[in-house]
Tab-separated table of C-alpha atoms and ligand atoms in Angstrom:
chain	number	residue	atom	x	y	z
A	262	UNK	CA	-1.961	-1.032	-9.920
A	263	UNK	CA	1.391	0.768	-9.812
A	264	UNK	CA	2.555	1.485	-6.260
A	265	UNK	CA	2.356	5.078	-5.096
A	266	UNK	CA	5.938	4.575	-3.868
A	267	UNK	CA	7.251	3.343	-7.237
A	268	UNK	CA	9.927	5.432	-8.931
A	269	UNK	CA	10.542	7.574	-5.863
A	270	UNK	CA	14.016	9.049	-5.589
A	271	UNK	CA	13.659	9.615	-1.836
A	272	UNK	CA	15.520	6.983	0.203
A	273	UNK	CA	13.817	3.807	1.373
A	274	UNK	CA	12.237	4.247	4.837
A	275	UNK	CA	14.831	4.852	7.539
A	276	UNK	CA	17.865	4.380	5.265
A	277	UNK	CA	19.919	6.118	2.620
A	278	UNK	CA	19.191	3.414	0.032
A	279	UNK	CA	17.668	4.719	-3.177
A	280	UNK	CA	15.457	2.251	-4.996
A	281	UNK	CA	16.224	1.500	-8.639
A	282	UNK	CA	14.062	3.612	-10.920
A	283	UNK	CA	12.980	1.945	-14.157
A	284	UNK	CA	10.187	2.029	-16.670
A	285	UNK	CA	6.872	0.966	-15.130
A	286	UNK	CA	6.216	-1.381	-18.067
A	287	UNK	CA	8.967	-3.593	-16.555
A	288	UNK	CA	7.277	-4.018	-13.161
A	289	UNK	CA	5.687	-7.472	-13.803
A	290	UNK	CA	8.061	-10.383	-13.170
A	291	UNK	CA	6.971	-12.028	-16.428
A	292	UNK	CA	8.385	-9.150	-18.475
A	293	UNK	CA	12.067	-9.995	-19.147
A	294	UNK	CA	14.455	-7.485	-17.574
A	295	UNK	CA	17.864	-9.243	-17.622
A	296	UNK	CA	19.799	-6.194	-16.421
A	297	UNK	CA	17.545	-5.719	-13.364
A	298	UNK	CA	19.893	-5.450	-10.389
A	299	UNK	CA	18.336	-3.328	-7.633
A	300	UNK	CA	20.103	-2.535	-4.351
A	301	UNK	CA	19.740	-5.176	-1.656
A	302	UNK	CA	18.824	-3.919	1.799
A	303	UNK	CA	17.854	-5.566	5.049
A	304	UNK	CA	18.051	-3.150	7.958
A	305	UNK	CA	20.117	-4.158	10.992
A	306	UNK	CA	17.128	-3.346	13.202
A	307	UNK	CA	15.096	-5.928	11.253
A	308	UNK	CA	17.599	-8.689	12.074
A	309	UNK	CA	17.912	-10.916	15.161
A	310	UNK	CA	14.426	-9.978	16.309
A	311	UNK	CA	11.898	-12.505	17.650
A	312	UNK	CA	9.859	-11.687	14.511
A	313	UNK	CA	12.638	-11.734	11.906
A	314	UNK	CA	13.530	-14.384	9.319
A	315	UNK	CA	17.287	-14.677	9.796
A	316	UNK	CA	17.798	-18.315	8.853
A	317	UNK	CA	18.635	-19.900	5.503
A	318	UNK	CA	15.789	-19.167	3.092
A	319	UNK	CA	15.401	-22.877	2.316
A	320	UNK	CA	14.335	-23.531	5.930
A	321	UNK	CA	11.090	-21.555	5.549
A	322	UNK	CA	7.859	-23.054	4.201
A	323	UNK	CA	6.730	-20.326	1.828
A	324	UNK	CA	3.125	-20.418	0.594
A	325	UNK	CA	2.246	-22.530	3.653
A	326	UNK	CA	1.326	-22.219	7.295
A	327	UNK	CA	4.858	-22.532	8.658
A	328	UNK	CA	4.541	-23.569	12.312
A	329	UNK	CA	2.825	-20.580	13.943
A	330	UNK	CA	3.624	-18.197	11.064
A	331	UNK	CA	1.127	-17.720	8.244
A	332	UNK	CA	3.105	-17.458	4.990
A	333	UNK	CA	0.046	-17.993	2.762
A	334	UNK	CA	-0.668	-14.860	0.755
A	335	UNK	CA	-4.199	-13.488	0.396
A	336	UNK	CA	-3.138	-12.840	-3.202
A	337	UNK	CA	-2.674	-16.527	-4.046
A	338	UNK	CA	0.472	-18.529	-4.746
A	339	UNK	CA	3.598	-16.374	-4.997
A	340	UNK	CA	6.735	-17.194	-6.934
A	341	UNK	CA	10.187	-17.794	-5.482
A	342	UNK	CA	13.310	-16.259	-6.960
A	343	UNK	CA	15.345	-18.629	-9.142
A	344	UNK	CA	18.437	-16.848	-7.859
A	345	UNK	CA	18.096	-17.458	-4.101
A	346	UNK	CA	14.632	-18.894	-3.351
A	347	UNK	CA	13.314	-15.644	-1.858
A	348	UNK	CA	9.596	-14.919	-2.324
A	349	UNK	CA	8.757	-12.527	-5.161
A	350	UNK	CA	6.383	-9.650	-4.507
A	351	UNK	CA	3.044	-10.517	-6.214
A	352	UNK	CA	2.744	-6.903	-7.412
A	353	UNK	CA	6.062	-7.168	-9.277
A	354	UNK	CA	9.454	-5.447	-9.128
A	355	UNK	CA	9.852	-2.616	-6.593
A	356	UNK	CA	13.451	-1.496	-7.243
A	357	UNK	CA	14.860	-2.879	-3.986
A	358	UNK	CA	15.527	-6.458	-2.822
A	359	UNK	CA	16.027	-7.963	0.621
A	360	UNK	CA	13.604	-7.470	3.514
A	361	UNK	CA	14.100	-3.726	3.973
A	362	UNK	CA	12.756	-3.040	7.453
A	363	UNK	CA	10.214	-5.859	7.365
A	364	UNK	CA	10.691	-8.955	9.488
A	365	UNK	CA	9.425	-11.705	7.230
A	366	UNK	CA	10.281	-12.763	3.712
A	367	UNK	CA	7.053	-12.940	1.708
A	368	UNK	CA	3.824	-11.655	3.259
A	369	UNK	CA	4.061	-9.707	6.526
A	370	UNK	CA	0.566	-10.039	7.960
A	371	UNK	CA	-1.205	-7.099	9.587
A	372	UNK	CA	-4.720	-6.273	10.748
A	373	UNK	CA	-6.489	-2.917	10.471
A	374	UNK	CA	-9.457	-2.136	12.763
A	375	UNK	CA	-11.698	0.690	11.537
A	376	UNK	CA	-13.769	1.843	14.497
A	377	UNK	CA	-16.423	4.158	13.094
A	378	UNK	CA	-19.529	6.145	14.027
A	379	UNK	CA	-21.824	8.877	12.778
A	380	UNK	CA	-21.452	12.162	14.607
A	381	UNK	CA	-24.002	14.847	13.703
A	382	UNK	CA	-24.604	12.927	10.473
A	383	UNK	CA	-20.922	12.757	9.552
A	384	UNK	CA	-19.053	9.478	9.177
A	385	UNK	CA	-15.950	9.348	11.395
A	386	UNK	CA	-13.333	6.748	12.262
A	387	UNK	CA	-10.648	6.529	14.933
A	388	UNK	CA	-7.305	7.501	13.359
A	389	UNK	CA	-3.810	7.711	14.771
A	390	UNK	CA	-0.853	9.775	13.632
A	391	UNK	CA	2.078	7.424	13.032
A	392	UNK	CA	5.314	8.288	14.813
A	393	UNK	CA	7.428	7.081	11.857
A	394	UNK	CA	5.903	8.924	8.886
A	395	UNK	CA	3.709	11.471	10.734
A	396	UNK	CA	0.809	10.447	8.498
A	397	UNK	CA	-2.725	9.786	9.746
A	398	UNK	CA	-3.565	6.091	9.626
A	399	UNK	CA	-5.902	3.353	10.799
A	400	UNK	CA	-4.493	2.026	14.114
A	401	UNK	CA	-3.414	-1.314	12.643
A	402	UNK	CA	-0.414	-3.499	13.280
A	403	UNK	CA	1.344	-6.779	12.721
A	404	UNK	CA	-0.138	-10.173	13.545
A	405	UNK	CA	2.116	-11.767	16.154
A	406	UNK	CA	3.274	-15.376	15.711
A	407	UNK	CA	0.451	-17.713	16.688
A	408	UNK	CA	-2.071	-14.894	17.079
A	409	UNK	CA	-5.569	-14.834	15.517
A	410	UNK	CA	-6.368	-11.830	13.354
A	411	UNK	CA	-9.381	-11.099	15.595
A	412	UNK	CA	-6.996	-10.800	18.558
A	413	UNK	CA	-4.611	-8.584	16.595
A	414	UNK	CA	-7.410	-6.190	15.640
A	415	UNK	CA	-8.281	-5.568	19.297
A	416	UNK	CA	-4.722	-5.624	20.628
A	417	UNK	CA	-3.408	-3.136	18.074
A	418	UNK	CA	-6.367	-0.824	18.559
A	419	UNK	CA	-5.802	-0.903	22.298
A	420	UNK	CA	-2.030	-0.317	22.019
A	421	UNK	CA	-2.319	2.609	19.626
A	422	UNK	CA	-5.622	4.278	20.523
A	423	UNK	CA	-6.304	3.209	24.138
A	424	UNK	CA	-2.758	3.393	25.504
A	425	UNK	CA	-2.745	-0.334	26.162
A	426	UNK	CA	-5.972	-0.507	28.173
A	427	UNK	CA	-7.810	-3.860	28.164
A	428	UNK	CA	-9.649	-3.758	24.788
A	429	UNK	CA	-12.430	-5.921	26.232
A	430	UNK	CA	-13.886	-2.903	28.001
A	431	UNK	CA	-15.222	-2.175	24.494
A	432	UNK	CA	-16.521	-5.734	24.036
A	433	UNK	CA	-19.832	-4.543	22.541
A	434	UNK	CA	-17.873	-2.750	19.792
A	435	UNK	CA	-15.863	-5.874	18.923
A	436	UNK	CA	-18.973	-8.074	18.781
A	437	UNK	CA	-19.904	-7.408	15.123
A	438	UNK	CA	-16.898	-7.121	12.812
A	439	UNK	CA	-17.468	-6.541	9.124
A	440	UNK	CA	-14.521	-7.605	6.979
A	441	UNK	CA	-13.949	-4.959	4.293
A	442	UNK	CA	-10.735	-6.236	2.699
A	443	UNK	CA	-8.106	-8.960	2.780
A	444	UNK	CA	-4.983	-8.563	0.693
A	445	UNK	CA	-1.897	-6.644	-0.340
A	446	UNK	CA	-1.086	-3.230	1.152
A	447	UNK	CA	0.781	-0.623	-0.883
A	448	UNK	CA	3.154	0.079	2.007
A	449	UNK	CA	6.387	2.116	1.699
A	450	UNK	CA	8.302	-0.741	3.402
A	451	UNK	CA	7.556	-3.267	0.638
A	452	UNK	CA	10.434	-4.741	-1.348
A	453	UNK	CA	10.842	-7.363	-4.065
A	454	UNK	CA	10.993	-10.060	-1.385
A	455	UNK	CA	8.871	-8.801	1.528
A	456	UNK	CA	5.529	-7.063	1.545
A	457	UNK	CA	2.593	-6.104	3.729
A	458	UNK	CA	-0.817	-7.772	3.628
A	459	UNK	CA	-3.759	-7.055	5.880
A	460	UNK	CA	-7.272	-7.857	6.978
A	461	UNK	CA	-9.401	-4.719	7.351
A	462	UNK	CA	-12.375	-5.013	9.701
A	463	UNK	CA	-14.979	-2.388	10.458
A	464	UNK	CA	-16.499	-2.085	13.913
A	465	UNK	CA	-19.287	0.472	13.705
A	466	UNK	CA	-20.659	2.050	16.868
A	467	UNK	CA	-24.368	1.998	16.028
A	468	UNK	CA	-25.507	2.870	19.536
A	469	UNK	CA	-23.303	5.764	20.627
A	470	UNK	CA	-21.330	3.567	23.034
A	471	UNK	CA	-18.164	5.556	22.319
A	472	UNK	CA	-19.796	8.948	22.753
A	473	UNK	CA	-17.848	9.788	25.909
A	474	UNK	CA	-14.922	7.418	25.519
A	475	UNK	CA	-11.549	9.113	25.792
A	476	UNK	CA	-9.023	7.675	23.334
A	477	UNK	CA	-5.335	7.978	24.247
A	478	UNK	CA	-2.434	7.550	21.811
A	479	UNK	CA	0.070	4.867	22.754
A	480	UNK	CA	2.797	2.624	21.303
A	481	UNK	CA	3.733	3.840	17.767
A	482	UNK	CA	1.029	6.523	17.723
A	483	UNK	CA	1.739	10.199	18.384
A	484	UNK	CA	-1.905	11.350	18.332
A	485	UNK	CA	-5.390	9.892	18.131
A	486	UNK	CA	-8.632	11.500	16.997
A	487	UNK	CA	-12.020	10.952	15.415
A	488	UNK	CA	-11.221	11.598	11.741
A	489	UNK	CA	-14.155	12.999	9.756
A	490	UNK	CA	-14.317	11.239	6.391
A	491	UNK	CA	-16.005	14.206	4.724
A	492	UNK	CA	-12.941	16.375	5.458
A	493	UNK	CA	-10.930	14.357	2.899
A	494	UNK	CA	-8.616	11.425	3.383
A	495	UNK	CA	-6.302	11.384	0.367
A	496	UNK	CA	-3.139	11.628	2.442
A	497	UNK	CA	-3.617	8.645	4.714
A	498	UNK	CA	-0.742	6.152	5.169
A	499	UNK	CA	-0.106	3.342	2.645
A	500	UNK	CA	-3.399	1.947	1.218
A	501	UNK	CA	-5.535	3.346	4.020
A	502	UNK	CA	-7.237	5.782	1.662
A	503	UNK	CA	-8.614	2.782	-0.265
A	504	UNK	CA	-9.780	1.142	2.964
A	505	UNK	CA	-11.658	4.285	4.047
A	506	UNK	CA	-13.229	4.438	0.594
A	507	UNK	CA	-14.583	0.935	1.277
A	508	UNK	CA	-15.914	2.169	4.627
A	509	UNK	CA	-17.597	5.121	2.945
A	510	UNK	CA	-19.234	2.784	0.415
A	511	UNK	CA	-20.631	0.663	3.258
A	512	UNK	CA	-22.650	3.609	4.534
A	513	UNK	CA	-23.765	5.159	1.220
B	685	LIG	C1	0.120	-1.185	6.932
B	685	LIG	O1	1.008	-1.167	8.016
B	685	LIG	C2	-1.067	-1.970	7.402
B	685	LIG	O2	-2.233	-1.557	6.705
B	685	LIG	C3	-1.112	-1.654	8.885
B	685	LIG	O3	-1.902	-0.528	9.129
B	685	LIG	C4	0.309	-1.301	9.231
B	685	LIG	C5	0.997	-2.299	10.124
B	685	LIG	O4	2.314	-1.912	10.383
B	685	LIG	P1	2.762	-1.180	11.716
B	685	LIG	O5	1.701	-0.135	12.026
B	685	LIG	O6	2.804	-2.219	12.767
B	685	LIG	O7	4.074	-0.554	11.407
B	685	LIG	O8	0.711	-1.759	5.826
């Protein structure tokens, strides 16, 4: 599937770098494109961070569990560039190389918790408005080094939708996760050498436990609300529209 961010002439997130625009038939790495020379960009703010890959590329164990960092893609074995050994995006050329504003070369692992309910017969989920793009989104986030995805799901939900409250006060909600998706995310931050992947888990409130719970936006979230699926969700962040489609299918 061609990325919804492919061929855009608006600058790459948070920069003035314009991605190379080329014919979409040349996206797959196995199609020869000898003149392909996109801009290289790794943001200063994505360097020298506890979560950033700043060392020689040859020191990282790509396609493996590398210490406490999972570099194994949900999409299977990924290729490394013959030029410098950097991982190659499994979805093909993006028009920009480097890490962009992502921390890791290769897969950058996230987790997306979809907390849902029926309210007056209408399917709803807890959504946040992202500070960076102002788009509505699932309150997901990055898996920290050494963290289990199940921990990330709760921690990120708490940071973004509960203003950092102990997520275990909702322990009955977390008790029955249903994994809806594991894989690549069509995220605007993706580059030729760094991309987002996620695990999407649904936690459905079957018993009205969240009826009177007051959600509070925190961390990277500007707002939080129960988002009614029926109202339309085409403009959600990244691949979140596809994830909500999966949610909708669960309850059809
Ligand atoms: C998306 O970015 C994932 O689906 C997840 O929702 C999110 C994680 O990034 P941050 O919210 O931490 O920026 O690709």
